[in-house]
Amino acid sequence: MTDAATARRSRLTPERAAELYEAVLDLLREVGYDALTMDAVAARTRSSKATLYRQWGGKAELVARAIRHSKPGRISDVDTGSLRGDFLALVHREDDCAMEQNTALMRGLAMATHTNPDLLQAFREQVIEPEMTELRGMLSRAVDRGEVAPDNPALPFVVHMMIGAFATRALIDEQPPTQDFLSSYIDAVILPALGVPTT
Amino acid sequence: MTDAATARRSRLTPERAAELYEAVLDLLREVGYDALTMDAVAARTRSSKATLYRQWGGKAELVARAIRHSKPGRISDVDTGSLRGDFLALVHREDDCAMEQNTALMRGLAMATHTNPDLLQAFREQVIEPEMTELRGMLSRAVDRGEVAPDNPALPFVVHMMIGAFATRALIDEQPPTQDFLSSYIDAVILPALGVPTT
């Protein structure tokens, strides 16, 4: 369902939906997923709980849609004409400060999915699958342009490579991912694995 | 400190230390890190808590050393004469069943490090740093043999690539990592990024 469809179903304006999503993200940063309640969301946004449940079905879907909404544009909006340009544009959609905050948020949610199967499912449906579809579109344009061979064996692993960079940066290097780090990783790992020259 | 040094300090035999580590891993699988107590370890192993504290200092170090001990041999024991052979030998040290169990255990511990800084520190000192040193040794032999250029920009990212494969396999593919999956990933991603032919 698109944001516009969500707004139609509930007669929420997109602006109002955006306000609700922002409040959910603020609460997530303050208390984490497990301690977040629909009561708290209702109170902070001056909504009724009935509205929230009718609109989103439950906490898991509300949180997943808030995350989806917080992304800085769609991957499919990025189309620079080269795969390297597309990857670097993705990395530069957020500045380092926003990226550090969002990485912390995503790490907390990834932890919460282990004990909340409904969150895992909503997260897959609302965030992971749409982003993977968009990313596959970006890669398939690179194949169409002849930049990447259609049978390149690294194509199915691009997401694994990317998430690896985010997930291990804190654990191994004790640093948040930054634009510089991710740009180096793209040039050193992802593009060579895909057989794309980096210069 | 080596296992032998640990045993000397406490007059524990290596066999007795191995028993204690096994019991710690069993308890970890049963209740998780946060619910694990030194009392429970003492009871299950018929040790005194004083012995456990004198020997390991605390829960975080005991758990980290148990994990280190559970690894199927040292990375530095693997030396097949080629980088591809070394990577594939690493993957085949554990069968798929053991790998699935250990991945679940490591994921639980990775989660626990977020709220237990002493565990994170012990884990870095006892597990991550020794393994990274051994892995660098394996890579440096490949450089010495002329398989990898000494200035290959992917060399610092090998750990990120490998952990990415483990960490994302469950989230993205809803499957545990297997020997087949990891072998494909090595041939499709890691070796091409390092400029090593896979055939």
Tab-separated table of C-alpha atoms in Angstrom:
chain	number	residue	atom	x	y	z
A	1	MET	CA	0.000	0.000	0.000
A	2	THR	CA	1.364	3.450	-0.844
A	3	ASP	CA	1.401	6.351	1.594
A	4	ALA	CA	-1.297	7.969	-0.509
A	5	ALA	CA	-3.474	4.866	-0.205
A	6	THR	CA	-2.899	4.822	3.553
A	7	ALA	CA	-3.990	8.419	3.768
A	8	ARG	CA	-7.115	7.771	1.667
A	9	ARG	CA	-8.181	4.798	3.742
A	10	SER	CA	-7.968	6.782	6.935
A	11	ARG	CA	-8.658	10.241	5.635
A	12	LEU	CA	-5.297	11.145	7.160
A	13	THR	CA	-3.431	13.704	5.142
A	14	PRO	CA	0.075	12.640	4.129
A	15	GLU	CA	1.304	15.432	6.417
A	16	ARG	CA	-0.573	13.948	9.352
A	17	ALA	CA	0.716	10.450	8.576
A	18	ALA	CA	4.252	11.871	8.423
A	19	GLU	CA	3.748	13.456	11.849
A	20	LEU	CA	2.642	10.135	13.275
A	21	TYR	CA	5.643	8.325	11.783
A	22	GLU	CA	8.015	10.937	13.199
A	23	ALA	CA	6.504	10.512	16.661
A	24	VAL	CA	6.882	6.732	16.406
A	25	LEU	CA	10.576	7.098	15.485
A	26	ASP	CA	11.141	9.521	18.366
A	27	LEU	CA	9.549	7.073	20.797
A	28	LEU	CA	11.583	4.206	19.368
A	29	ARG	CA	14.805	6.143	19.948
A	30	GLU	CA	13.683	7.026	23.478
A	31	VAL	CA	12.442	3.693	24.783
A	32	GLY	CA	13.136	0.994	22.164
A	33	TYR	CA	10.692	-1.353	20.472
A	34	ASP	CA	9.769	-3.564	23.404
A	35	ALA	CA	8.848	-0.676	25.685
A	36	LEU	CA	6.983	1.241	22.976
A	37	THR	CA	3.205	1.135	23.497
A	38	MET	CA	0.314	2.133	21.266
A	39	ASP	CA	-0.925	4.148	24.269
A	40	ALA	CA	2.259	6.213	24.168
A	41	VAL	CA	1.937	6.767	20.411
A	42	ALA	CA	-1.708	7.777	20.830
A	43	ALA	CA	-0.872	10.165	23.663
A	44	ARG	CA	2.063	11.787	21.925
A	45	THR	CA	0.204	12.256	18.647
A	46	ARG	CA	-3.179	13.037	20.205
A	47	SER	CA	-4.786	10.204	18.250
A	48	SER	CA	-7.143	7.535	19.491
A	49	LYS	CA	-5.752	4.051	19.803
A	50	ALA	CA	-8.715	2.848	17.717
A	51	THR	CA	-7.520	5.029	14.841
A	52	LEU	CA	-3.989	3.685	15.113
A	53	TYR	CA	-5.149	0.067	15.113
A	54	ARG	CA	-7.619	0.637	12.257
A	55	GLN	CA	-4.954	2.360	10.227
A	56	TRP	CA	-1.953	0.118	10.840
A	57	GLY	CA	-3.248	-3.063	12.412
A	58	GLY	CA	-0.724	-3.060	15.230
A	59	LYS	CA	2.567	-1.907	16.634
A	60	ALA	CA	4.753	-4.020	14.347
A	61	GLU	CA	3.243	-2.683	11.143
A	62	LEU	CA	3.164	0.896	12.410
A	63	VAL	CA	6.856	0.737	13.298
A	64	ALA	CA	7.828	-0.914	10.004
A	65	ARG	CA	5.936	1.709	8.009
A	66	ALA	CA	7.488	4.510	10.054
A	67	ILE	CA	10.938	3.126	9.199
A	68	ARG	CA	10.036	2.823	5.539
A	69	HIS	CA	8.759	6.398	5.567
A	70	SER	CA	11.971	7.658	7.206
A	71	LYS	CA	14.153	6.508	4.321
A	72	PRO	CA	15.629	9.428	2.399
A	73	GLY	CA	13.705	8.808	-0.821
A	74	ARG	CA	13.347	5.603	-2.767
A	75	ILE	CA	16.317	3.682	-4.138
A	76	SER	CA	14.416	3.658	-7.429
A	77	ASP	CA	14.644	7.468	-7.566
A	78	VAL	CA	18.420	7.143	-7.946
A	79	ASP	CA	19.450	6.829	-11.582
A	80	THR	CA	22.762	8.468	-12.409
A	81	GLY	CA	23.547	6.455	-15.541
A	82	SER	CA	26.331	4.337	-14.020
A	83	LEU	CA	26.331	1.689	-11.308
A	84	ARG	CA	29.156	3.343	-9.405
A	85	GLY	CA	27.299	6.652	-9.578
A	86	ASP	CA	24.121	4.999	-8.304
A	87	PHE	CA	25.873	3.338	-5.345
A	88	LEU	CA	27.671	6.541	-4.374
A	89	ALA	CA	24.413	8.503	-4.672
A	90	LEU	CA	22.751	6.029	-2.298
A	91	VAL	CA	25.542	6.523	0.235
A	92	HIS	CA	25.274	10.295	-0.013
A	93	ARG	CA	21.511	10.507	0.519
A	94	GLU	CA	22.138	10.844	4.261
A	95	ASP	CA	24.883	12.753	6.025
A	96	ASP	CA	27.091	10.930	8.554
A	97	CYS	CA	25.123	12.169	11.532
A	98	ALA	CA	21.782	10.929	10.172
A	99	MET	CA	23.406	7.665	9.146
A	100	GLU	CA	24.790	7.086	12.649
A	101	GLN	CA	21.386	7.742	14.237
A	102	ASN	CA	19.574	5.510	11.777
A	103	THR	CA	22.103	2.720	12.118
A	104	ALA	CA	21.557	2.702	15.889
A	105	LEU	CA	17.799	2.608	15.352
A	106	MET	CA	18.021	-0.226	12.830
A	107	ARG	CA	20.338	-2.209	15.087
A	108	GLY	CA	17.842	-1.936	17.928
A	109	LEU	CA	15.040	-3.081	15.643
A	110	ALA	CA	17.099	-5.948	14.233
A	111	MET	CA	17.582	-7.107	17.820
A	112	ALA	CA	13.865	-6.785	18.532
A	113	THR	CA	12.958	-8.940	15.524
A	114	HIS	CA	14.559	-11.929	17.246
A	115	THR	CA	11.863	-11.999	19.910
A	116	ASN	CA	9.001	-10.432	17.914
A	117	PRO	CA	8.124	-12.542	14.862
A	118	ASP	CA	5.347	-10.111	13.872
A	119	LEU	CA	7.923	-7.309	13.717
A	120	LEU	CA	10.212	-9.475	11.604
A	121	GLN	CA	7.358	-10.167	9.192
A	122	ALA	CA	6.252	-6.519	8.973
A	123	PHE	CA	9.858	-5.438	8.562
A	124	ARG	CA	10.366	-7.897	5.731
A	125	GLU	CA	7.158	-6.826	3.975
A	126	GLN	CA	7.424	-3.082	4.481
A	127	VAL	CA	11.160	-2.439	4.399
A	128	ILE	CA	13.379	-5.294	3.219
A	129	GLU	CA	11.362	-6.601	0.282
A	130	PRO	CA	10.531	-3.195	-1.251
A	131	GLU	CA	14.161	-2.086	-0.916
A	132	MET	CA	15.474	-5.320	-2.393
A	133	THR	CA	13.092	-4.950	-5.339
A	134	GLU	CA	14.312	-1.395	-5.906
A	135	LEU	CA	17.935	-2.473	-5.581
A	136	ARG	CA	17.397	-5.279	-8.081
A	137	GLY	CA	15.984	-2.652	-10.458
A	138	MET	CA	19.142	-0.578	-10.054
A	139	LEU	CA	21.346	-3.634	-10.721
A	140	SER	CA	19.252	-4.692	-13.671
A	141	ARG	CA	19.741	-1.299	-15.309
A	142	ALA	CA	23.501	-1.859	-14.931
A	143	VAL	CA	23.117	-5.236	-16.644
A	144	ASP	CA	21.063	-3.637	-19.436
A	145	ARG	CA	23.781	-1.010	-19.946
A	146	GLY	CA	26.350	-3.815	-20.246
A	147	GLU	CA	28.202	-2.767	-17.088
A	148	VAL	CA	27.600	-6.097	-15.328
A	149	ALA	CA	27.351	-9.529	-16.960
A	150	PRO	CA	23.825	-10.940	-16.550
A	151	ASP	CA	25.238	-14.128	-15.017
A	152	ASN	CA	27.706	-12.428	-12.674
A	153	PRO	CA	27.636	-14.665	-9.580
A	154	ALA	CA	27.918	-11.731	-7.160
A	155	LEU	CA	24.576	-10.206	-8.251
A	156	PRO	CA	22.494	-12.169	-5.693
A	157	PHE	CA	24.898	-11.140	-2.911
A	158	VAL	CA	24.864	-7.351	-3.224
A	159	VAL	CA	22.559	-6.954	-0.234
A	160	HIS	CA	24.704	-9.296	1.858
A	161	MET	CA	27.772	-7.239	1.010
A	162	MET	CA	26.070	-3.953	1.835
A	163	ILE	CA	24.505	-5.048	5.104
A	164	GLY	CA	27.825	-6.620	6.073
A	165	ALA	CA	29.466	-3.226	5.825
A	166	PHE	CA	26.881	-1.641	8.119
A	167	ALA	CA	26.609	-4.494	10.589
A	168	THR	CA	30.324	-5.051	11.129
A	169	ARG	CA	31.527	-1.468	11.147
A	170	ALA	CA	30.498	-0.953	14.777
A	171	LEU	CA	31.489	-4.402	16.007
A	172	ILE	CA	34.877	-4.661	14.302
A	173	ASP	CA	35.983	-1.081	13.950
A	174	GLU	CA	34.166	0.504	16.892
A	175	GLN	CA	33.017	3.274	14.564
A	176	PRO	CA	29.740	4.177	12.912
A	177	PRO	CA	29.523	3.736	9.148
A	178	THR	CA	30.320	6.969	7.334
A	179	GLN	CA	30.045	8.126	3.744
A	180	ASP	CA	33.830	7.782	3.377
A	181	PHE	CA	33.879	4.259	4.773
A	182	LEU	CA	30.968	3.111	2.603
A	183	SER	CA	32.406	4.744	-0.519
A	184	SER	CA	35.713	2.912	0.034
A	185	TYR	CA	33.866	-0.344	0.584
A	186	ILE	CA	31.892	0.106	-2.646
A	187	ASP	CA	35.098	0.675	-4.621
A	188	ALA	CA	37.122	-2.028	-2.856
A	189	VAL	CA	34.527	-4.790	-2.558
A	190	ILE	CA	31.179	-4.392	-4.279
A	191	LEU	CA	32.213	-3.078	-7.701
A	192	PRO	CA	35.215	-5.451	-8.071
A	193	ALA	CA	33.010	-8.423	-7.120
A	194	LEU	CA	30.568	-7.298	-9.826
A	195	GLY	CA	33.411	-6.859	-12.312
A	196	VAL	CA	32.867	-3.098	-12.655
A	197	PRO	CA	35.992	-0.920	-13.006
A	198	THR	CA	36.246	1.690	-10.258
A	199	THR	CA	38.215	4.281	-12.137
B	1	MET	CA	46.541	-16.079	28.056
B	2	THR	CA	46.533	-19.588	26.574
B	3	ASP	CA	44.304	-22.396	27.791
B	4	ALA	CA	47.414	-24.043	29.205
B	5	ALA	CA	48.281	-20.909	31.175
B	6	THR	CA	44.704	-20.724	32.454
B	7	ALA	CA	44.939	-24.312	33.614
B	8	ARG	CA	48.288	-23.683	35.331
B	9	ARG	CA	47.086	-20.635	37.186
B	10	SER	CA	44.152	-22.511	38.618
B	11	ARG	CA	45.543	-26.000	38.681
B	12	LEU	CA	42.571	-26.920	36.488
B	13	THR	CA	43.399	-29.570	33.969
B	14	PRO	CA	42.641	-28.596	30.340
B	15	GLU	CA	39.976	-31.323	30.445
B	16	ARG	CA	38.317	-29.713	33.466
B	17	ALA	CA	38.459	-26.276	31.824
B	18	ALA	CA	36.878	-27.776	28.685
B	19	GLU	CA	34.070	-29.230	30.820
B	20	LEU	CA	33.417	-25.842	32.365
B	21	TYR	CA	33.336	-24.146	28.957
B	22	GLU	CA	30.898	-26.764	27.635
B	23	ALA	CA	28.597	-26.184	30.589
B	24	VAL	CA	28.707	-22.429	30.019
B	25	LEU	CA	27.751	-22.877	26.350
B	26	ASP	CA	24.890	-25.220	27.298
B	27	LEU	CA	23.582	-22.659	29.777
B	28	LEU	CA	23.927	-19.883	27.212
B	29	ARG	CA	21.823	-21.865	24.734
B	30	GLU	CA	19.244	-22.597	27.411
B	31	VAL	CA	18.760	-19.188	29.034
B	32	GLY	CA	20.791	-16.608	27.072
B	33	TYR	CA	23.493	-14.284	28.346
B	34	ASP	CA	21.406	-11.951	30.479
B	35	ALA	CA	19.775	-14.746	32.467
B	36	LEU	CA	23.016	-16.698	32.883
B	37	THR	CA	24.376	-16.492	36.446
B	38	MET	CA	27.672	-17.503	37.968
B	39	ASP	CA	25.590	-19.398	40.547
B	40	ALA	CA	24.116	-21.543	37.789
B	41	VAL	CA	27.557	-22.208	36.285
B	42	ALA	CA	28.909	-23.126	39.727
B	43	ALA	CA	25.966	-25.437	40.416
B	44	ARG	CA	26.069	-27.177	37.068
B	45	THR	CA	29.826	-27.717	37.162
B	46	ARG	CA	30.051	-28.385	40.931
B	47	SER	CA	32.584	-25.587	41.274
B	48	SER	CA	32.691	-22.820	43.852
B	49	LYS	CA	31.826	-19.333	42.659
B	50	ALA	CA	35.088	-18.174	44.232
B	51	THR	CA	36.986	-20.486	41.889
B	52	LEU	CA	35.105	-19.205	38.866
B	53	TYR	CA	35.750	-15.563	39.748
B	54	ARG	CA	39.404	-16.171	40.586
B	55	GLN	CA	39.878	-18.041	37.349
B	56	TRP	CA	37.957	-15.822	34.928
B	57	GLY	CA	37.272	-12.566	36.703
B	58	GLY	CA	33.589	-12.530	35.823
B	59	LYS	CA	30.760	-13.682	33.634
B	60	ALA	CA	31.757	-11.703	30.543
B	61	GLU	CA	35.280	-13.128	30.402
B	62	LEU	CA	34.120	-16.656	31.202
B	63	VAL	CA	31.582	-16.534	28.358
B	64	ALA	CA	34.040	-15.025	25.877
B	65	ARG	CA	36.655	-17.670	26.691
B	66	ALA	CA	34.061	-20.429	26.385
B	67	ILE	CA	33.190	-19.153	22.901
B	68	ARG	CA	36.838	-18.953	21.944
B	69	HIS	CA	37.343	-22.493	23.195
B	70	SER	CA	34.351	-23.748	21.196
B	71	LYS	CA	35.850	-22.749	17.857
B	72	PRO	CA	36.768	-25.772	15.742
B	73	GLY	CA	40.525	-25.225	15.864
B	74	ARG	CA	42.472	-22.075	15.151
B	75	ILE	CA	42.291	-20.265	11.817
B	76	SER	CA	46.089	-20.312	11.910
B	77	ASP	CA	46.030	-24.134	11.789
B	78	VAL	CA	44.543	-23.897	8.271
B	79	ASP	CA	47.262	-23.725	5.617
B	80	THR	CA	46.351	-25.462	2.372
B	81	GLY	CA	48.767	-23.598	0.109
B	82	SER	CA	46.146	-21.462	-1.669
B	83	LEU	CA	43.807	-18.725	-0.466
B	84	ARG	CA	40.746	-20.380	-1.972
B	85	GLY	CA	41.719	-23.661	-0.322
B	86	ASP	CA	42.168	-21.892	3.029
B	87	PHE	CA	38.766	-20.155	2.849
B	88	LEU	CA	36.989	-23.357	1.841
B	89	ALA	CA	38.768	-25.273	4.618
B	90	LEU	CA	37.523	-22.668	7.131
B	91	VAL	CA	33.963	-23.136	5.903
B	92	HIS	CA	34.226	-26.911	6.160
B	93	ARG	CA	35.549	-27.030	9.710
B	94	GLU	CA	31.969	-27.253	10.975
B	95	ASP	CA	29.060	-29.161	9.477
B	96	ASP	CA	25.829	-27.301	8.689
B	97	CYS	CA	24.125	-28.366	11.881
B	98	ALA	CA	26.949	-27.127	14.122
B	99	MET	CA	27.132	-23.919	12.069
B	100	GLU	CA	23.417	-23.262	12.523
B	101	GLN	CA	23.637	-23.784	16.292
B	102	ASN	CA	26.729	-21.614	16.625
B	103	THR	CA	25.276	-18.861	14.460
B	104	ALA	CA	22.232	-18.698	16.746
B	105	LEU	CA	24.501	-18.547	19.787
B	106	MET	CA	26.669	-15.808	18.284
B	107	ARG	CA	23.623	-13.770	17.259
B	108	GLY	CA	22.319	-13.928	20.827
B	109	LEU	CA	25.689	-12.802	22.160
B	110	ALA	CA	25.992	-10.023	19.578
B	111	MET	CA	22.639	-8.742	20.831
B	112	ALA	CA	23.780	-8.983	24.456
B	113	THR	CA	26.910	-6.914	23.727
B	114	HIS	CA	24.681	-3.896	23.044
B	115	THR	CA	23.634	-3.695	26.689
B	116	ASN	CA	26.733	-5.266	28.295
B	117	PRO	CA	29.864	-3.240	27.538
B	118	ASP	CA	32.014	-5.655	29.581
B	119	LEU	CA	30.865	-8.511	27.347
B	120	LEU	CA	31.675	-6.460	24.258
B	121	GLN	CA	35.172	-5.800	25.591
B	122	ALA	CA	35.807	-9.420	26.581
B	123	PHE	CA	34.424	-10.595	23.255
B	124	ARG	CA	36.720	-8.245	21.360
B	125	GLU	CA	39.770	-9.300	23.383
B	126	GLN	CA	39.126	-13.046	23.525
B	127	VAL	CA	37.396	-13.743	20.219
B	128	ILE	CA	37.435	-10.991	17.608
B	129	GLU	CA	41.003	-9.741	17.935
B	130	PRO	CA	42.663	-13.186	18.050
B	131	GLU	CA	40.611	-14.353	15.059
B	132	MET	CA	41.354	-11.198	13.085
B	133	THR	CA	45.067	-11.624	13.784
B	134	GLU	CA	44.916	-15.222	12.563
B	135	LEU	CA	42.907	-14.208	9.494
B	136	ARG	CA	45.426	-11.473	8.680
B	137	GLY	CA	48.116	-14.155	8.882
B	138	MET	CA	46.199	-16.274	6.366
B	139	LEU	CA	45.801	-13.291	4.018
B	140	SER	CA	49.397	-12.276	4.411
B	141	ARG	CA	50.543	-15.737	3.314
B	142	ALA	CA	48.409	-15.238	0.170
B	143	VAL	CA	50.166	-11.911	-0.422
B	144	ASP	CA	53.572	-13.568	0.096
B	145	ARG	CA	52.672	-16.275	-2.435
B	146	GLY	CA	51.764	-13.528	-4.936
B	147	GLU	CA	48.064	-14.500	-5.021
B	148	VAL	CA	46.885	-11.101	-3.767
B	149	ALA	CA	48.497	-7.725	-4.436
B	150	PRO	CA	49.851	-6.235	-1.189
B	151	ASP	CA	47.906	-3.021	-1.809
B	152	ASN	CA	44.627	-4.696	-2.801
B	153	PRO	CA	41.996	-2.354	-1.328
B	154	ALA	CA	39.673	-5.217	-0.321
B	155	LEU	CA	42.204	-6.704	2.141
B	156	PRO	CA	41.000	-4.622	5.126
B	157	PHE	CA	37.385	-5.596	4.371
B	158	VAL	CA	37.598	-9.390	4.377
B	159	VAL	CA	36.083	-9.643	7.854
B	160	HIS	CA	33.252	-7.280	6.891
B	161	MET	CA	32.476	-9.418	3.859
B	162	MET	CA	32.515	-12.647	5.852
B	163	ILE	CA	30.422	-11.424	8.765
B	164	GLY	CA	28.015	-9.868	6.276
B	165	ALA	CA	27.367	-13.304	4.816
B	166	PHE	CA	26.556	-14.761	8.226
B	167	ALA	CA	24.584	-11.823	9.553
B	168	THR	CA	22.348	-11.304	6.547
B	169	ARG	CA	21.679	-14.910	5.606
B	170	ALA	CA	18.980	-15.303	8.267
B	171	LEU	CA	17.501	-11.823	7.859
B	172	ILE	CA	17.361	-11.686	4.067
B	173	ASP	CA	17.077	-15.296	3.035
B	174	GLU	CA	15.323	-16.754	6.101
B	175	GLN	CA	17.867	-19.574	6.094
B	176	PRO	CA	20.874	-20.450	8.209
B	177	PRO	CA	24.292	-20.134	6.574
B	178	THR	CA	25.424	-23.450	5.127
B	179	GLN	CA	28.696	-24.719	3.696
B	180	ASP	CA	27.198	-24.458	0.176
B	181	PHE	CA	26.041	-20.891	0.690
B	182	LEU	CA	29.352	-19.777	2.158
B	183	SER	CA	31.373	-21.540	-0.536
B	184	SER	CA	29.338	-19.750	-3.237
B	185	TYR	CA	29.807	-16.436	-1.450
B	186	ILE	CA	33.577	-16.964	-1.242
B	187	ASP	CA	33.768	-17.668	-4.985
B	188	ALA	CA	31.314	-14.933	-6.018
B	189	VAL	CA	32.344	-12.117	-3.690
B	190	ILE	CA	35.448	-12.514	-1.549
B	191	LEU	CA	37.920	-13.964	-4.053
B	192	PRO	CA	36.872	-11.662	-6.959
B	193	ALA	CA	37.144	-8.630	-4.657
B	194	LEU	CA	40.663	-9.788	-3.769
B	195	GLY	CA	41.479	-10.354	-7.443
B	196	VAL	CA	41.967	-14.109	-6.989
B	197	PRO	CA	40.751	-16.361	-9.840
B	198	THR	CA	38.155	-18.888	-8.646
B	199	THR	CA	38.821	-21.592	-11.199
